[in-house]
Short mmCIF file of C-alpha atoms in Angstrom, two decimals:
data_model
loop_
_atom_site.label_atom_id
_atom_site.label_comp_id
_atom_site.label_asym_id
_atom_site.label_seq_id
_atom_site.Cartn_x
_atom_site.Cartn_y
_atom_site.Cartn_z
CA LYS Y 1 -26.12 -60.32 4.20
CA SER Y 2 -28.05 -59.07 1.51
CA HIS Y 3 -28.52 -55.98 3.83
CA SER Y 4 -24.82 -55.37 3.80
CA VAL Y 5 -24.65 -56.20 -0.47
CA ALA Y 6 -27.49 -53.13 -0.58
CA TYR Y 7 -26.25 -50.72 2.05
CA SER Y 8 -23.00 -51.13 -0.11
CA ILE Y 9 -23.85 -50.46 -2.95
CA ILE Y 10 -25.78 -47.62 -2.75
CA SER Y 11 -22.85 -46.20 -0.04
CA TYR Y 12 -20.36 -46.89 -3.72
CA GLN Y 13 -23.30 -45.03 -5.70
CA MET Y 14 -23.42 -42.13 -3.72
CA ALA Y 15 -19.59 -41.99 -2.99
CA TYR Y 16 -18.47 -41.48 -6.59
CA LEU Y 17 -22.05 -39.05 -7.41
CA LYS Y 18 -20.39 -37.32 -4.23
CA ALA Y 19 -17.06 -37.46 -5.66
CA ASN Y 20 -17.98 -36.63 -9.87
CA TYR Y 21 -20.84 -34.43 -9.68
CA PRO Y 22 -20.49 -32.65 -5.52
CA GLY Y 23 -23.51 -29.77 -6.69
CA GLU Y 24 -25.92 -32.12 -8.13
CA PHE Y 25 -25.10 -33.91 -4.46
CA TYR Y 26 -25.09 -31.60 -2.66
CA ALA Y 27 -27.93 -30.05 -4.47
CA THR Y 28 -30.59 -33.35 -3.83
CA LEU Y 29 -29.34 -33.03 -0.93
CA LEU Y 30 -30.60 -30.00 0.48
CA ASP Y 31 -33.87 -30.94 -1.15
CA PHE Y 32 -34.76 -33.04 1.41
CA ASN Y 33 -32.73 -31.79 4.33
CA SER Y 34 -32.17 -28.16 7.23
CA LEU Y 35 -30.51 -25.87 5.46
CA LEU Y 36 -29.56 -25.61 9.12
CA ASP Y 37 -27.44 -29.13 9.62
CA ASN Y 38 -23.88 -27.32 10.53
CA LYS Y 39 -23.05 -31.07 8.91
CA PHE Y 40 -24.14 -29.73 4.83
CA SER Y 41 -23.20 -26.19 6.07
CA ASN Y 42 -19.49 -27.13 8.17
CA GLU Y 43 -18.81 -29.64 3.81
CA LEU Y 44 -20.58 -26.77 1.50
CA LYS Y 45 -17.87 -25.27 3.46
CA LEU Y 46 -14.99 -27.15 3.34
CA LEU Y 47 -15.88 -27.80 -0.84
CA LYS Y 48 -16.54 -24.03 -1.59
CA PHE Y 49 -19.88 -23.95 -2.08
CA LYS Y 50 -21.69 -21.28 -1.99
CA LEU Y 51 -25.09 -21.66 -0.83
CA ILE Y 52 -27.36 -18.03 -2.69
CA LEU Y 53 -30.49 -16.08 -2.04
CA PRO Y 54 -33.48 -17.75 -4.15
CA SER Y 55 -34.19 -15.53 -7.72
CA ILE Y 56 -37.64 -14.75 -8.94
CA ASN Y 57 -36.12 -15.37 -12.87
CA LYS Y 58 -33.63 -18.48 -12.20
CA SER Y 59 -34.78 -20.37 -8.84
CA SER Y 60 -37.07 -23.65 -9.40
CA LEU Y 61 -39.15 -26.00 -6.79
CA TYR Y 62 -35.55 -27.92 -6.73
CA PHE Y 63 -32.29 -26.54 -5.16
CA SER Y 64 -30.76 -25.85 -8.24
CA ASN Y 65 -26.73 -25.83 -8.46
CA GLU Y 66 -24.73 -22.58 -10.98
CA GLU Y 67 -21.25 -23.29 -10.80
CA ARG Y 68 -20.82 -24.13 -7.51
CA ASN Y 69 -23.50 -21.92 -6.31
CA LEU Y 70 -26.07 -23.78 -4.79
CA ARG Y 71 -29.35 -21.67 -4.91
CA ILE Y 72 -32.25 -22.47 -3.17
CA PRO Y 73 -35.82 -22.67 -4.77
CA LEU Y 74 -39.29 -21.92 -4.06
CA SER Y 75 -40.50 -23.98 -2.91
CA SER Y 76 -38.46 -23.83 0.64
CA ILE Y 77 -39.29 -19.86 1.52
CA LYS Y 78 -42.06 -20.22 4.16
CA GLY Y 79 -45.25 -18.57 3.16
CA LEU Y 80 -45.10 -19.09 0.21
CA PRO Y 81 -47.94 -21.78 -1.04
CA PHE Y 82 -46.61 -24.59 -3.82
CA ASN Y 83 -49.63 -24.13 -5.93
CA ILE Y 84 -48.07 -20.34 -6.17
CA CYS Y 85 -44.82 -21.84 -6.77
CA GLU Y 86 -45.23 -23.50 -9.95
CA ALA Y 87 -47.77 -20.73 -11.24
CA ILE Y 88 -44.39 -18.21 -11.43
CA LEU Y 89 -42.65 -20.93 -13.03
CA HIS Y 90 -45.47 -22.32 -15.17
CA GLU Y 91 -45.74 -18.27 -16.03
CA ARG Y 92 -41.60 -17.44 -17.07
CA THR Y 93 -41.84 -21.09 -18.64
CA SER Y 94 -44.19 -19.83 -21.04
CA GLU Y 95 -44.14 -15.77 -21.18
CA GLY Y 96 -39.86 -15.84 -20.99
CA ASN Y 97 -37.95 -13.81 -17.53
CA PHE Y 98 -40.16 -11.11 -15.62
CA THR Y 99 -38.64 -7.92 -16.35
CA ASP Y 100 -39.11 -5.76 -13.73
CA PHE Y 101 -41.87 -6.16 -10.64
CA ILE Y 102 -44.49 -4.45 -11.33
CA ASP Y 103 -44.75 -6.99 -15.08
CA PHE Y 104 -43.94 -9.63 -12.60
CA VAL Y 105 -47.31 -8.46 -10.64
CA SER Y 106 -49.43 -7.56 -13.75
CA ARG Y 107 -48.28 -10.83 -14.94
CA MET Y 108 -49.43 -12.95 -12.27
CA LYS Y 109 -52.71 -11.50 -11.43
CA ASP Y 110 -54.57 -14.25 -12.55
CA TYR Y 111 -52.49 -16.75 -10.40
CA LYS Y 112 -53.93 -15.21 -6.79
CA LEU Y 113 -50.92 -14.20 -5.71
CA THR Y 114 -52.10 -11.96 -3.36
CA LEU Y 115 -50.53 -9.05 -0.96
CA ALA Y 116 -49.11 -11.80 1.49
CA HIS Y 117 -46.92 -14.21 -1.09
CA VAL Y 118 -44.92 -11.18 -2.81
CA ILE Y 119 -43.64 -9.35 0.37
CA THR Y 120 -42.80 -12.38 1.15
CA LEU Y 121 -41.26 -13.20 -2.17
CA ILE Y 122 -39.74 -9.66 -1.28
CA ASN Y 123 -38.06 -10.61 1.95
CA SER Y 124 -37.09 -13.52 0.12
CA GLY Y 125 -34.31 -10.83 -1.76
CA ALA Y 126 -36.01 -12.60 -4.31
CA PHE Y 127 -36.66 -9.20 -6.29
CA ASP Y 128 -32.85 -8.35 -5.09
CA GLU Y 129 -31.77 -8.98 -9.92
CA PHE Y 130 -34.22 -5.81 -9.98
CA ASN Y 131 -31.82 -3.38 -7.93
CA GLN Y 132 -34.98 -1.94 -5.60
CA THR Y 133 -34.38 -2.08 -2.25
CA ARG Y 134 -36.74 -4.72 -0.53
CA ASN Y 135 -37.99 -1.88 1.85
CA THR Y 136 -39.30 0.14 -1.40
CA LEU Y 137 -40.21 -2.69 -3.05
CA ARG Y 138 -42.72 -4.23 0.03
CA LYS Y 139 -43.49 -0.13 0.41
CA ALA Y 140 -44.68 -0.10 -3.63
CA ALA Y 141 -46.52 -3.44 -3.12
CA PRO Y 142 -50.27 -2.55 -1.88
CA ILE Y 143 -49.58 0.01 -4.50
CA VAL Y 144 -49.10 -2.37 -7.54
CA LEU Y 145 -51.06 -4.51 -6.95
CA GLN Y 146 -53.84 -1.84 -6.67
CA TYR Y 147 -53.44 -0.79 -9.64
CA ILE Y 148 -53.35 -4.37 -11.61
CA GLU Y 149 -56.71 -5.04 -10.18
CA GLU Y 150 -58.49 -1.28 -10.71
CA THR Y 151 -56.93 -1.45 -14.56
CA SER Y 152 -56.05 -4.59 -16.43
CA SER Y 153 -60.29 -5.39 -18.12
CA GLN Y 154 -58.41 -1.49 -19.33
CA THR Y 155 -54.79 -2.27 -20.03
CA SER Y 156 -56.01 -5.13 -22.06
CA LEU Y 157 -55.29 -3.99 -25.29
CA LEU Y 158 -52.35 -2.58 -24.99
CA SER Y 159 -49.72 -3.86 -25.66
CA LYS Y 160 -46.56 -4.38 -22.87
CA GLU Y 161 -44.49 -1.22 -24.23
CA GLU Y 162 -47.69 1.13 -23.68
CA GLU Y 163 -48.20 -0.80 -20.35
CA LYS Y 164 -45.27 0.39 -19.39
CA LEU Y 165 -46.22 3.81 -19.76
CA LEU Y 166 -49.02 4.01 -17.33
CA TYR Y 167 -47.46 2.50 -14.87
CA PRO Y 168 -47.22 3.83 -11.32
CA ALA Y 169 -44.50 5.77 -10.51
CA ILE Y 170 -42.28 3.82 -7.39
CA SER Y 171 -40.58 5.76 -5.16
CA ILE Y 172 -37.37 4.83 -3.11
CA TYR Y 173 -36.52 4.64 0.04
CA GLU Y 174 -33.01 3.43 1.44
CA GLU Y 175 -32.86 -0.18 3.25
CA ASP Y 176 -33.01 -0.42 6.25
CA GLU Y 177 -30.12 -3.44 7.19
CA LYS Y 178 -31.68 -5.16 11.00
CA ILE Y 179 -34.67 -5.48 9.22
CA LYS Y 180 -33.36 -6.44 5.67
CA LEU Y 181 -32.08 -9.40 8.19
CA GLU Y 182 -34.63 -9.70 10.52
CA LYS Y 183 -37.24 -10.71 8.21
CA GLU Y 184 -35.15 -12.46 5.59
CA LEU Y 185 -33.98 -14.44 8.27
CA GLU Y 186 -37.89 -15.67 9.39
CA VAL Y 187 -38.75 -16.59 5.69
CA LEU Y 188 -35.54 -18.43 4.88
CA GLY Y 189 -34.39 -19.32 8.22
CA VAL Y 190 -31.03 -18.80 7.81
CA LEU Y 191 -29.04 -14.98 6.66
CA LEU Y 192 -27.29 -15.60 2.86
CA SER Y 193 -27.50 -11.19 2.65
CA GLY Y 194 -25.62 -10.45 5.70
CA SER Y 195 -24.68 -11.12 8.97
CA PHE Y 196 -25.78 -9.09 12.46
CA LEU Y 197 -22.77 -9.17 12.90
CA ASP Y 198 -20.97 -6.97 10.42
CA LYS Y 199 -21.55 -3.98 11.59
CA TYR Y 200 -18.85 -4.75 14.58
CA ARG Y 201 -16.78 -6.34 12.66
CA THR Y 202 -13.22 -4.15 13.43
CA ASP Y 203 -14.51 -5.15 17.07
CA LEU Y 204 -14.88 -8.82 16.11
CA ASN Y 205 -11.55 -8.97 14.34
CA ARG Y 206 -9.92 -6.81 17.04
CA TYR Y 207 -10.55 -9.13 19.58
CA GLN Y 208 -9.79 -12.31 17.08
CA THR Y 209 -12.55 -13.90 17.54
CA THR Y 210 -13.66 -17.49 16.33
CA HIS Y 211 -16.60 -18.92 14.42
CA VAL Y 212 -18.93 -21.32 16.75
CA SER Y 213 -18.46 -23.70 13.62
CA ASN Y 214 -14.84 -24.11 15.20
CA LEU Y 215 -15.75 -24.54 18.19
CA ALA Y 216 -15.49 -28.16 17.63
CA SER Y 217 -11.88 -28.30 16.41
CA THR Y 218 -10.32 -26.90 19.16
CA HIS Y 219 -9.83 -27.61 23.77
CA ASN Y 220 -8.34 -23.82 23.91
CA GLN Y 221 -10.03 -20.61 25.57
CA VAL Y 222 -11.84 -18.37 22.56
CA ASN Y 223 -13.21 -15.19 22.10
CA ILE Y 224 -17.05 -15.70 19.97
CA GLY Y 225 -18.96 -12.59 19.04
CA VAL Y 226 -23.57 -13.35 20.28
CA ILE Y 227 -26.36 -10.57 19.56
CA ILE Y 228 -28.24 -11.09 22.52
CA SER Y 229 -32.09 -10.88 20.82
CA ASN Y 230 -33.75 -11.84 24.06
CA ILE Y 231 -34.35 -11.71 27.84
CA LYS Y 232 -36.07 -14.10 29.68
CA ILE Y 233 -36.43 -12.70 33.72
CA VAL Y 234 -36.92 -16.22 35.01
CA GLN Y 235 -38.01 -16.22 39.28
CA THR Y 236 -37.46 -18.64 41.57
CA ARG Y 237 -39.66 -19.21 44.71
CA LYS Y 238 -37.34 -17.95 46.73
CA LYS Y 239 -38.16 -14.55 44.87
CA ASP Y 240 -34.03 -14.92 43.42
#
């Protein structure tokens, strides 16, 4: 009986939080559950909550609610060590937001930031707010890191404005949407910038396709659109 009372109280408290503070409620749930859990993703859609990309200037170590937008934290980016996440927050808190990509690399040079860490952040969309394509930043990253490493001692006596005058020029490259989505999926586990099916949207609409999340609620024959990414040929003992 004591267990029943305890569980009832916890259930009541969670129901209250879910009803009155849904953003904070789901942000906390996502901290302890997978983004791929359909139960939560379907509930979020019904409540008109939206998952948004991590941001180098807004993400923390945990999911945060920004007016019904749930921001993915730095700690959820695959391949980014927790100590680097903490270092980014420390630098941002003590010195203010990062103004651009080179400013980020320059200020993080003393935190053992590697090229792999930078590429992972780029692929996650954490630098999208600087309005440069991810392809541009991926190609610029090794050049910028090398520049910062070679000139760190020379620029220490200059003001920030004087340092910016010496920054290397960044060449602009167009985005390859397929590669962008593949790399985003790799580091986040979900796609938030688009879908591999986007370029077929007109055809999908013409055939009146159904989203897979709605299959459980229908018993009728439906059309769905898929992309075959891999084919595995298996041969039986009879060589069939």
